[in-house]
Coordinates of C-alpha atoms in Angstrom, one line a residue:
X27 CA -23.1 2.6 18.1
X28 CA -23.5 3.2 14.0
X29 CA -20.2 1.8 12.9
X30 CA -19.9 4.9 10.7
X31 CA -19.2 6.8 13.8
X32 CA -16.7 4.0 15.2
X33 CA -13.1 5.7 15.9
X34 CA -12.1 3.0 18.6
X35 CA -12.8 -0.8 18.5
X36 CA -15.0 -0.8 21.6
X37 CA -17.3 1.7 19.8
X38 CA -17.8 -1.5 17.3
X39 CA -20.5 -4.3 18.8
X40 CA -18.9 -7.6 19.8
X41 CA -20.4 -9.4 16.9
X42 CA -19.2 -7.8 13.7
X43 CA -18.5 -8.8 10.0
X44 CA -16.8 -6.4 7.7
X45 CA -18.2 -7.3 4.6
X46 CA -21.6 -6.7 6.2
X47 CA -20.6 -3.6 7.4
X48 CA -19.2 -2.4 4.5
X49 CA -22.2 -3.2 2.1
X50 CA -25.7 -3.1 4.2
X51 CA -25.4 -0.3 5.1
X52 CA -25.3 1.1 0.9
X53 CA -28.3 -1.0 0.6
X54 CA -29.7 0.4 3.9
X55 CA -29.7 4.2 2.5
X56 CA -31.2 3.7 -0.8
X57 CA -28.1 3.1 -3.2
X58 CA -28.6 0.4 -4.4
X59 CA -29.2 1.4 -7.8
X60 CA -25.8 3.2 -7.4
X61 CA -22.8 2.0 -9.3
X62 CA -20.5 1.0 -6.7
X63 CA -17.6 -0.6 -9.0
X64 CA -16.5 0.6 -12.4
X65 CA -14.2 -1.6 -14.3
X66 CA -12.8 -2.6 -17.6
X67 CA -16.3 -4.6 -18.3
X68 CA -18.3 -2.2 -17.1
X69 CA -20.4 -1.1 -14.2
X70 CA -21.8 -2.8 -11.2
X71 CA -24.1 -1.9 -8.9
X72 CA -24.4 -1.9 -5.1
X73 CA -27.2 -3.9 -5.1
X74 CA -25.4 -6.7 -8.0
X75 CA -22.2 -6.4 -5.8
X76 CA -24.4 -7.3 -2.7
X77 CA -25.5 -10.4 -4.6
X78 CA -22.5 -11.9 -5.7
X79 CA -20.5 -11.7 -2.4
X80 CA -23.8 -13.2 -1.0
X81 CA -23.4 -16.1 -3.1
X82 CA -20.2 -16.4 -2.4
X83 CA -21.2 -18.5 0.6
X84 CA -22.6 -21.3 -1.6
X85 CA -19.4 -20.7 -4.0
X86 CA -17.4 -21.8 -0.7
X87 CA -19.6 -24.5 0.5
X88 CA -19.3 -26.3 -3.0
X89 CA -15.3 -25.6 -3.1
X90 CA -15.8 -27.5 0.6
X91 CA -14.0 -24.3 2.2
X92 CA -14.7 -23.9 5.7
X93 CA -14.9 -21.3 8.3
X94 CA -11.7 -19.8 9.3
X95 CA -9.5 -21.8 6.5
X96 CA -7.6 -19.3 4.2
X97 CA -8.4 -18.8 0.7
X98 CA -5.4 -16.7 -1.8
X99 CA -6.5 -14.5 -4.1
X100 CA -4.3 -13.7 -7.2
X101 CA -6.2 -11.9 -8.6
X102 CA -5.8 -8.5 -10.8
X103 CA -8.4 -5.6 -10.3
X104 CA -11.7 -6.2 -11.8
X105 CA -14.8 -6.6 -10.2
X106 CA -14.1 -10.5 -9.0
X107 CA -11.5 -8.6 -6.6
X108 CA -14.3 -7.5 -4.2
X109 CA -16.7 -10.2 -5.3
X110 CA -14.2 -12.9 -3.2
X111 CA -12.5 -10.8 -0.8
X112 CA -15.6 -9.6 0.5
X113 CA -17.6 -12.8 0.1
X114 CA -15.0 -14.7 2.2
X115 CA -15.3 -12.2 4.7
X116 CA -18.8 -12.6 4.9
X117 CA -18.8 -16.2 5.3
X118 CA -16.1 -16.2 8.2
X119 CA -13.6 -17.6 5.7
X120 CA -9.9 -15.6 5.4
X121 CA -9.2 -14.1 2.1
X122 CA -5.3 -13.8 1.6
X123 CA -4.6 -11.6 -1.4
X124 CA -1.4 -12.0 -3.5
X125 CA 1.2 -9.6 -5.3
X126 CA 0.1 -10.4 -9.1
X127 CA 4.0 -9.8 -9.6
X128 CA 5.7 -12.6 -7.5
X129 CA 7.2 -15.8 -9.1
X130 CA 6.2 -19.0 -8.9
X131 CA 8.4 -19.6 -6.4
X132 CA 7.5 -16.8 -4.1
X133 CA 3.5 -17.9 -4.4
X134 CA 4.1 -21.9 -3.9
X135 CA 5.7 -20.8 -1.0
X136 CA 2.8 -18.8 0.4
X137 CA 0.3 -21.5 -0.5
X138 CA 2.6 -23.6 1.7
X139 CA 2.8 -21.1 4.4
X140 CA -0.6 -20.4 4.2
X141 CA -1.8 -24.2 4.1
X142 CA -5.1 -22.5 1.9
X143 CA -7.7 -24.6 1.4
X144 CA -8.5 -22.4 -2.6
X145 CA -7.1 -20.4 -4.8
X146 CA -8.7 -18.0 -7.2
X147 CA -6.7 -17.1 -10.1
X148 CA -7.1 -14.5 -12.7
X149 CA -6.4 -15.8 -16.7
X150 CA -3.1 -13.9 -17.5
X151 CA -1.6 -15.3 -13.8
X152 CA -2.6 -19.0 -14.3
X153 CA 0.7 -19.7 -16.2
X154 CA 2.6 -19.0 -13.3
X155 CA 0.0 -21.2 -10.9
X156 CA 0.1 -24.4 -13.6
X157 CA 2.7 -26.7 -12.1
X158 CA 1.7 -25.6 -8.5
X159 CA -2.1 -26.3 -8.8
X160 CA -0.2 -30.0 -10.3
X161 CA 1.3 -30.2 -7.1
X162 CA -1.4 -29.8 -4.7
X163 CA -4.1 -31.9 -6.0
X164 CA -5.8 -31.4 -2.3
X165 CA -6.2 -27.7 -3.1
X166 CA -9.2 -26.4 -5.4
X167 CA -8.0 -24.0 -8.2
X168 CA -10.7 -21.6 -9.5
X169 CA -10.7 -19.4 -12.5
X170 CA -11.8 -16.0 -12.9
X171 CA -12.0 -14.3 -16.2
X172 CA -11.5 -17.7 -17.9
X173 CA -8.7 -20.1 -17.8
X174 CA -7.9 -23.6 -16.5
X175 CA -10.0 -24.5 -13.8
X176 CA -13.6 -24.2 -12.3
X177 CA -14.8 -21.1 -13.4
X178 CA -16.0 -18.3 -10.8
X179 CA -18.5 -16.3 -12.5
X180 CA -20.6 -20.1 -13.5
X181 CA -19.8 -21.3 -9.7
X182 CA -21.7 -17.8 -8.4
X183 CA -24.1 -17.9 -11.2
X184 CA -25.1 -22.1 -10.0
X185 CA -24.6 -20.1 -6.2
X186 CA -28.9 -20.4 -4.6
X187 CA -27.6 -19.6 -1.3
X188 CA -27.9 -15.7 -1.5
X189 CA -29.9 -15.8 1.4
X190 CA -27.1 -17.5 3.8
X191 CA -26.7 -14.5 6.7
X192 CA -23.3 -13.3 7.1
X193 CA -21.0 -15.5 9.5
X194 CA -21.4 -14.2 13.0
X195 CA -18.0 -13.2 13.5
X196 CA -16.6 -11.3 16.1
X197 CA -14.8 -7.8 15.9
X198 CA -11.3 -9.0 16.9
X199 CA -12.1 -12.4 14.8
X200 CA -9.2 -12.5 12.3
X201 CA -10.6 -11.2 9.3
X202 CA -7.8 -11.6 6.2
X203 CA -4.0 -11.4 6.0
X204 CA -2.0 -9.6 3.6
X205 CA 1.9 -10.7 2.9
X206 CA 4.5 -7.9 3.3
X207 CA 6.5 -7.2 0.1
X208 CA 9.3 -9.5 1.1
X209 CA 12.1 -6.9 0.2
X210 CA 14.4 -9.4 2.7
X211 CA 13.7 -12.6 3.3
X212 CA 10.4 -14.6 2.6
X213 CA 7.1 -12.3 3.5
X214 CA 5.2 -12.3 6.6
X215 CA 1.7 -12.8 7.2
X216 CA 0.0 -9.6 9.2
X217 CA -3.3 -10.7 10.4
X218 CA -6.1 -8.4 10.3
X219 CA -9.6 -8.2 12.3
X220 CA -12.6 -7.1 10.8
X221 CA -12.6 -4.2 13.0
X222 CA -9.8 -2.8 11.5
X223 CA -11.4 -2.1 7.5
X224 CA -14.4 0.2 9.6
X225 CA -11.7 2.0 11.4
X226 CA -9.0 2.6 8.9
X227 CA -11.8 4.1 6.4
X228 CA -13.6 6.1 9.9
X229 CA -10.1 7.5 11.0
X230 CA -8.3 8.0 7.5
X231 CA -10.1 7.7 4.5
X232 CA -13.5 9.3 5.7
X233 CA -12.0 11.4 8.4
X234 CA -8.8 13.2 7.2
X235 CA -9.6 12.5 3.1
X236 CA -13.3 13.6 3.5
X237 CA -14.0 10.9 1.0
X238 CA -17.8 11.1 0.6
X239 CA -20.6 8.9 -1.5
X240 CA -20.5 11.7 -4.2
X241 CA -16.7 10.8 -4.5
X242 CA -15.5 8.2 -7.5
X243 CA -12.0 7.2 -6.2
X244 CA -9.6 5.6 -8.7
X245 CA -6.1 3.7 -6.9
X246 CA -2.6 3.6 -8.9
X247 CA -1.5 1.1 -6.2
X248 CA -3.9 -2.7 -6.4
X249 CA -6.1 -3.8 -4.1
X250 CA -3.7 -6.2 -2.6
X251 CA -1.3 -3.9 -1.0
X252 CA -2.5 -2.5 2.1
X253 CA -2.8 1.2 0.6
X254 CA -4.1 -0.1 -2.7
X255 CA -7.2 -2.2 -0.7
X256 CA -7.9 0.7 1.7
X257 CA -7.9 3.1 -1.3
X258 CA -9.8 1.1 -3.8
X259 CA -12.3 -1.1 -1.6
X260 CA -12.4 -0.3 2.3
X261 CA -13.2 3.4 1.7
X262 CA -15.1 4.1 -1.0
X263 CA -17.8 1.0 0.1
X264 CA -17.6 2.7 3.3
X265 CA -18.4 5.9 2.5
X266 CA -20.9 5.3 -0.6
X267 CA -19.4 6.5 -3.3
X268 CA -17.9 4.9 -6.7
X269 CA -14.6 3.1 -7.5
X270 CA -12.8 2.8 -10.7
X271 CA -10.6 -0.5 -11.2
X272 CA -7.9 -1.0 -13.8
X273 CA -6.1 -4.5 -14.6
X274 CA -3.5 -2.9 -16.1
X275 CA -0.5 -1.3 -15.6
X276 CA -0.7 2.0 -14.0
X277 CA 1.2 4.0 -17.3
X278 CA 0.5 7.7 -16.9
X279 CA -1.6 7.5 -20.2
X280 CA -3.7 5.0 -18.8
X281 CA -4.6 6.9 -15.5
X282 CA -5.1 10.1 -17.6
X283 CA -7.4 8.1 -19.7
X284 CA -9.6 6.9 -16.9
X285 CA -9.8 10.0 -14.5
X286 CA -10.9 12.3 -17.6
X287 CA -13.3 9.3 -18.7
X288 CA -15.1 8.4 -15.2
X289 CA -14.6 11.8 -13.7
X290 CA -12.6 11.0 -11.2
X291 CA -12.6 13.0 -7.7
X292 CA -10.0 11.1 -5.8
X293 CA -6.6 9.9 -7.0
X294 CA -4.5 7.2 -4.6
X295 CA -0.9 7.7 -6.4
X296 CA 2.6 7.1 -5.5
X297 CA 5.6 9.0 -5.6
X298 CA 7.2 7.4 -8.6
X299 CA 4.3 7.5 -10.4
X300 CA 3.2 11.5 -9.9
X301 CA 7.0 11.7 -11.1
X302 CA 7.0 9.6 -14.3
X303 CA 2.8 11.9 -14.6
X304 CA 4.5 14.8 -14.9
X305 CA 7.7 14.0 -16.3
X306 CA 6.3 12.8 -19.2
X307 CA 3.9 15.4 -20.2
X308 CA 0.7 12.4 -19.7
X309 CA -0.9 14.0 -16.9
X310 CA -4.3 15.7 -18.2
X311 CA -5.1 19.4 -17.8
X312 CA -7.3 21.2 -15.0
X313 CA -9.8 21.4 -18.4
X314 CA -9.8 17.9 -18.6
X315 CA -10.5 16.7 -15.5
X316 CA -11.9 19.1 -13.5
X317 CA -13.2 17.0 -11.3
X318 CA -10.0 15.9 -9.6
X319 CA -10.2 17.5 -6.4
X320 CA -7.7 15.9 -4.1
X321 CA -5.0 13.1 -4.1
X322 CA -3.0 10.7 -1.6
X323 CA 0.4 9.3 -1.9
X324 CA 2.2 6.8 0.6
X325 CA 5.1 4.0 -0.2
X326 CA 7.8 6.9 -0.3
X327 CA 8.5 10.5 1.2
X328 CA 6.8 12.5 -1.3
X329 CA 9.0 15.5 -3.0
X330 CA 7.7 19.1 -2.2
X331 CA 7.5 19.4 -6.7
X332 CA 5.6 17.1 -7.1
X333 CA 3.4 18.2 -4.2
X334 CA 3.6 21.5 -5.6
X335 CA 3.2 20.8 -8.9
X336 CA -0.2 19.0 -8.8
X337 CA -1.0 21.7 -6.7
X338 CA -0.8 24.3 -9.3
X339 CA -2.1 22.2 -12.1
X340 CA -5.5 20.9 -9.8
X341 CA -5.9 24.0 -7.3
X342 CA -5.7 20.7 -4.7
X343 CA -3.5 19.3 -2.5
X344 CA -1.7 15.9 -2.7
X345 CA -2.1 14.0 1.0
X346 CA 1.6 12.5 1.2
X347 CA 1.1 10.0 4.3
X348 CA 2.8 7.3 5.8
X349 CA 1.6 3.8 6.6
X350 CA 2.2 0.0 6.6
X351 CA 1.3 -3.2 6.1
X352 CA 1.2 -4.1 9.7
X353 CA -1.0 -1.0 10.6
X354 CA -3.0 -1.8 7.4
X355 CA -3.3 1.3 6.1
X356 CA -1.8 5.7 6.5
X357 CA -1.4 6.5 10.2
X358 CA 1.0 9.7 10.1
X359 CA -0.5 12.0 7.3
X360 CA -0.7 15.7 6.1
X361 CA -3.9 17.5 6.3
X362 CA -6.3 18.7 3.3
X363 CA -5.9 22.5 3.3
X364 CA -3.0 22.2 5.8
X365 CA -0.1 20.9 3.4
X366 CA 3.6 21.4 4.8
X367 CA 5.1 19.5 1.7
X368 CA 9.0 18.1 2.6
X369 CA 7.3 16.1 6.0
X370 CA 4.8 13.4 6.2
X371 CA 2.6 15.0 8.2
X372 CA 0.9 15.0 11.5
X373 CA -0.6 11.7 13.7
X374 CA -3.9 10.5 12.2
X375 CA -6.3 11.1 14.9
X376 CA -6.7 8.1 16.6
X377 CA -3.2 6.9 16.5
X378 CA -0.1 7.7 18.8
X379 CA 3.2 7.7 17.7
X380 CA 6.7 8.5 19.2
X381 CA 10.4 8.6 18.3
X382 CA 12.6 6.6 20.7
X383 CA 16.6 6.3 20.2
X384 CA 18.1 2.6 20.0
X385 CA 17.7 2.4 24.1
X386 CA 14.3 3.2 23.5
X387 CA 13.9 6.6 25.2
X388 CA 12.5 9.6 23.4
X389 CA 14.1 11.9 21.5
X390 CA 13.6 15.7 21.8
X391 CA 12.5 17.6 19.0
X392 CA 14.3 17.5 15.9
X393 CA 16.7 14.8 16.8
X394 CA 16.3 11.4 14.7
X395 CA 15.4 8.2 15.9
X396 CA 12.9 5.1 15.6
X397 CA 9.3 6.3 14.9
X398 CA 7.1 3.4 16.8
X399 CA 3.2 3.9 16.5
X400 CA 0.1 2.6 18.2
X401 CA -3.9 2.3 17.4
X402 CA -6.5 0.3 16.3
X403 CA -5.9 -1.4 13.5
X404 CA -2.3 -2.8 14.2
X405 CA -2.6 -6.4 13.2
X406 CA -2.4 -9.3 15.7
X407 CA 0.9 -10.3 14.8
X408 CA 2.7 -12.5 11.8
X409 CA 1.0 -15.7 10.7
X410 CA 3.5 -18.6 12.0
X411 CA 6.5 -16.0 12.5
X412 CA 7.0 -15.4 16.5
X413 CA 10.4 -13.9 16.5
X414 CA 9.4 -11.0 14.2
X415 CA 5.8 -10.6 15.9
X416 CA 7.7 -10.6 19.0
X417 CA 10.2 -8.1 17.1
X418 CA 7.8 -5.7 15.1
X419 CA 5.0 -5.6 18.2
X420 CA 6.2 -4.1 21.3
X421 CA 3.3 -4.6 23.4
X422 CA 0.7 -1.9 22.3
X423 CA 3.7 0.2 19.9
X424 CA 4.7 -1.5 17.0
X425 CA 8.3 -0.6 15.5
X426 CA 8.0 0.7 12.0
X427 CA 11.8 0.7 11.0
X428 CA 11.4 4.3 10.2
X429 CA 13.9 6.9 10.9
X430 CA 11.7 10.0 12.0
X431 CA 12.4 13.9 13.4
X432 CA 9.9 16.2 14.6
X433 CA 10.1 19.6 15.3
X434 CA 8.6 21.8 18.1
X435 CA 5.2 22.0 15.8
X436 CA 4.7 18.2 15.8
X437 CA 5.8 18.0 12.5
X438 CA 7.0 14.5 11.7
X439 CA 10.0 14.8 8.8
X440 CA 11.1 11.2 7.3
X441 CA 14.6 10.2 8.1
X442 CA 14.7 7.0 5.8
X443 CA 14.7 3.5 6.8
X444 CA 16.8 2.4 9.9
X445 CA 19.2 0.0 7.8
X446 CA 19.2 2.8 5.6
X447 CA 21.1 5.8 7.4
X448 CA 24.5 6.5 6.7
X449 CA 26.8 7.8 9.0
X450 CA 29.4 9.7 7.6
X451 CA 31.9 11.1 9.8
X452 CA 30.1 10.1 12.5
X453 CA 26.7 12.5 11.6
X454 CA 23.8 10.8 10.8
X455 CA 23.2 11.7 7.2
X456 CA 20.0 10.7 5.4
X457 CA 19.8 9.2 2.2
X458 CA 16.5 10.8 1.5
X459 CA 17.7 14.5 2.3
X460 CA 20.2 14.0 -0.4
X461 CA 18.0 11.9 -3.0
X462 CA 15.7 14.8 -2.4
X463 CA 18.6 18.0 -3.4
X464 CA 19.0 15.5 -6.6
X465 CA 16.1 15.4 -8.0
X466 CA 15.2 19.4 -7.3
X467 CA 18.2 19.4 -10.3
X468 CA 16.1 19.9 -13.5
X469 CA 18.5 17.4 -15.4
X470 CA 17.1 14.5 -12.7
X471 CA 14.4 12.5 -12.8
X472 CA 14.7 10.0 -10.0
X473 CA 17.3 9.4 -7.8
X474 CA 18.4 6.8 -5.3
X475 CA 21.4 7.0 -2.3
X476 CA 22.7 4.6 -0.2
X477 CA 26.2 4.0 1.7
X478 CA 29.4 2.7 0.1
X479 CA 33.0 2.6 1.3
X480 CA 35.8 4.9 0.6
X481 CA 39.3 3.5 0.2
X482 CA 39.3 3.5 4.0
X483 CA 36.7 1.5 4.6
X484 CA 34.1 5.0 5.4
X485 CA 31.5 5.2 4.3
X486 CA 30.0 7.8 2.3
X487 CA 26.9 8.4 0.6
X488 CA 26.4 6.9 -3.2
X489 CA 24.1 8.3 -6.0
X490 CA 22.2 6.4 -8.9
X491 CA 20.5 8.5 -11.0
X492 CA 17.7 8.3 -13.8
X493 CA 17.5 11.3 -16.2
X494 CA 14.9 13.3 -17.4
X495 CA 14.4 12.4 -21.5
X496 CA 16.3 14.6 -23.2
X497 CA 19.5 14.7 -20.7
X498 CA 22.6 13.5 -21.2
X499 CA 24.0 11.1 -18.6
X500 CA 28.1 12.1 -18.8
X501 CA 31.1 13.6 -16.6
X502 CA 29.8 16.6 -16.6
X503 CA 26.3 15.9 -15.8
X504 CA 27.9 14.2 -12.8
X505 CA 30.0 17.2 -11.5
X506 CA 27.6 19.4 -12.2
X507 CA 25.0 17.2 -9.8
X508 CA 27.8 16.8 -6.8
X509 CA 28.2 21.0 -6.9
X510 CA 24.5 21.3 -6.8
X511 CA 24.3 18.8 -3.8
X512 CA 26.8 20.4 -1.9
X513 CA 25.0 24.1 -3.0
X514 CA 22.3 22.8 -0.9
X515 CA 23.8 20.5 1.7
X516 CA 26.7 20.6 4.0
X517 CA 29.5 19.5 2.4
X518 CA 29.8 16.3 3.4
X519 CA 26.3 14.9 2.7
X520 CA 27.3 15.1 -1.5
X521 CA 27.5 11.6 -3.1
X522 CA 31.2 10.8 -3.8
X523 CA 30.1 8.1 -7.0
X524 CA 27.0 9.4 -8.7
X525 CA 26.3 5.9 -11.0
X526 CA 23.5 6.9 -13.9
X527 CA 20.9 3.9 -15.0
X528 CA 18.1 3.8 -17.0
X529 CA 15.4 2.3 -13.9
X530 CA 15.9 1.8 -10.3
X531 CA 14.8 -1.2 -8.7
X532 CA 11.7 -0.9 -6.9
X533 CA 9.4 -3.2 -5.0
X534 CA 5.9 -3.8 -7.0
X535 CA 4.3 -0.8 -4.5
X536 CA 7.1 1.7 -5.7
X537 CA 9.8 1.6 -3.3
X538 CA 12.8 1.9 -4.3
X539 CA 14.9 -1.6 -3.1
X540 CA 17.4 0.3 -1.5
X541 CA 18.8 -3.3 -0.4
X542 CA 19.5 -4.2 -4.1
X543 CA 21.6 -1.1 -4.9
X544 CA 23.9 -1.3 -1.4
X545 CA 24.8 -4.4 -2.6
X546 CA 26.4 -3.7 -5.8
X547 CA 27.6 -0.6 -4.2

């Protein structure tokens, strides 16, 4: 069966590789010529991106990397990103792509973990990689963009072996891992198969996005989260069209700058950042970019403004969606043309999921519990972590942590995460429903709840909010916030501390690290 047509991993032949897939097939249909990456140096085409990966075999051979050892990649968005992702995959070795915000500590750990056999480092990381690479003498360090140690655009330059096939691999082979943010405890490795890039960008990107080769697709999230990587490399490749990569921090000027420049089609966003967009003032006009037809947002329940509000400004919709590392990319999405902003969404097609109380039996509709999901592209488990594979992957449902309702309609509504619920006289109450009546305030720009005890010991919810510019953050700021909460919500959902700061903390994706603020509640 054409892969492009796969929706199941059995509709995939037994002998698969997903760099393969994802490029030959460009070639195949005549775009060659076609710029498949645009970044800060400029473009490249399908046919040069072809080549490089390509040598990347001769690149690993020299290194002395084998088949099947793991390679990390810290490395920021440019076009080296895809150039050794995608030429390990191709030559059957594992790419393991890094968070380019971590510590020192956090990566020597996950070159230990990983026991990788390279590690290709971009010039503005390498400080934080200098006293590690000392460390592990064993381990070959590689440059990209200039720096220290070999460098990777003379090893694929000396590279003759452009003609190596791709490994013969097989569809449930273990194709790359990616780390989970760590927001407690050290990260987990998720292993992924190479049938899983083909069927996230059949079932999602291509299917529910309608992402298309006359698309050019631009990611606020990096291609080493798993929304950032589907966004930025797994669909457009898949579907032919053209991706633009920045380096750089994702500042609302920046984007602006980019989608008006390339004429971007497709935006991947966040919820903080569509917030701080329009906040701001730095998001461009219809006039400007009138080519931007359609956006995604995942990492947070997206608010119904800002939904709204891109809405009015584009004449599209945002698709607010939910997904995970583990499942490797959005699995629970809204629909283009079929928006119901305030919920997630529907099922992707292709994937099951269900909402099951602590004993694990369903609930009815409109009662919270624990949404679980199945399909394709869960990943095998954690690398060297049985209790939590064991823990996360239930057989064919995986556990998400989520807290989920959905109504008669089978619309799913977020519920926040499951160490995240309060209960507050003994209802349920969700931290999200009440961040969300705080930040329909105009005075409120962003706003985080979580539980904190009363004199008693109860607990009951606690606010800390960030203000628009302009506002001032005082006593009567906060009363005025708690009568507006309880306007909207019954009474007993209001925060009883409302705490203003000037940033929440968030995880490098854009979640806010609820964790951090319970405990200096």
């Amino acid at each position: 069966m054409d892969s492009s047509l796969a929706r199941t991993i059995e509709d995939l032949p037994e002998r698969f590789n997903a760099a393969s897939d994802l490029l030959d097939p460009n070639l195949a249909a005549g775009r060659g010529a076609k710029t498949a990456v645009i970044d800060g140096a400029g473009e490249t085409s399908y046919d040069a991106l072809a080549d490089r990966v390509a040598r990347m075999a001769g690149v690993f051979a020299s290194l002395g990397v084998r088949r099947e050892q793991r390679v990390l990649l810290c490395l920021v968005d440019t076009v080296d990103f895809p150039t050794v992702f995608l030429g390990a995959i191709r030559a059957g070795v594992v790419p393991v792509p890094l968070n380019t915000l971590m510590t020192p500590d956090d990566y020597r750990w996950m070159l230990a973990n990983s026991d990788a056999a390279a590690v290709f480092v971009s010039s503005e990381l390498a400080h934080h990689w200098a006293e590690i690479a000392a460390d592990f003498p064993h381990v070959r360090f590689v440059s990209s963009g200039g720096g220290p140690w070999l460098s990777l655009a003379a090893l694929i330059d000396e590279s003759d072996t452009a003609e190596i096939p791709p490994a013969p691999t097989h569809r449930d082979d273990v194709a790359f891992w990616l780390y989970t943010s760590g927001s407690t405890g050290r990260p987990k490795g998720a292993m992924h198969t190479h049938a899983s890039m083909r069927l996230t960008a059949n079932l999602f990107g291509i299917g529910v996005m309608g992402i298309g080769e006359g698309d050019v697709v631009l990611s606020v999230a990096k291609q080493f989260f798993a929304y950032g990587l589907g966004n930025a490399l797994t669909f457009p490749f898949a579907a032919g069209a053209t991706v633009v990569l920045h380096e750089g921090r994702a500042t609302g000027e920046a984007i602006t700058t980019l989608i008006c420049r390339h004429k971007v089609t497709v935006l991947g966003g966040v919820p903080t950042f569509f917030a701080g967009w329009f906040a701001t003032g730095t998001a461009p006009t219809k006039g400007a970019a009138p080519a931007l037809r359609i956006a995604t947002s995942a990492g947070e329940c997206l608010p119904a403004h800002l939904g709204e509000a891109f809405r009015a400004r584009y004449g599209g919709d945002i698709i607010d969606g939910l997904g995970s590392t583990e499942m490797l990319h959005i699995f629970l999405s809204q629909r283009p043309g079929a928006v119901k902003y305030g919920c997630t969404g529907k099922p992707v097609p292709g994937y099951e999921t269900r909402i099951v109380d602590d004993a694990g039996h369903p609930v009815g509709p409109g009662e919270l519990g624990e949404l679980q999901v199945r399909g394709p592209t869960a990943a095998i488990g954690y690398w060297r972590n049985q209790p939590k594979s064991r823990a996360t992957f239930q057989g064919e449902w995986m556990r998400t942590g989520d807290k989920y309702s959905c109504d008669a309609d089978g619309w799913y509504t977020y519920g926040g995460r499951g160490d995240d619920m309060l209960k507050v006289g003994g209802i349920y109450v969700s931290p999200i429903e009440v961040e969300e009546a705080l930040v329909c305030h105009a005075a409120v720009l962003e706003a985080a709840v979580v539980g904190a005890p009363d004199a008693d010991g109860l607990i009951k919810p606690r606010a800390y909010v960030v203000v628009r510019p302009g506002e001032t953050a005082d006593e009567t700021l906060e009363a005025a916030l708690k009568a507006h909460v309880k306007a909207l919500l019954a009474p007993y959902k209001y925060p009883r501390w409302i705490e203003f700061r000037e940033e929440l903390p968030k995880t490098a994706t854009g979640k806010i690290q609820r964790f951090r603020l319970r405990q200096t509640a």
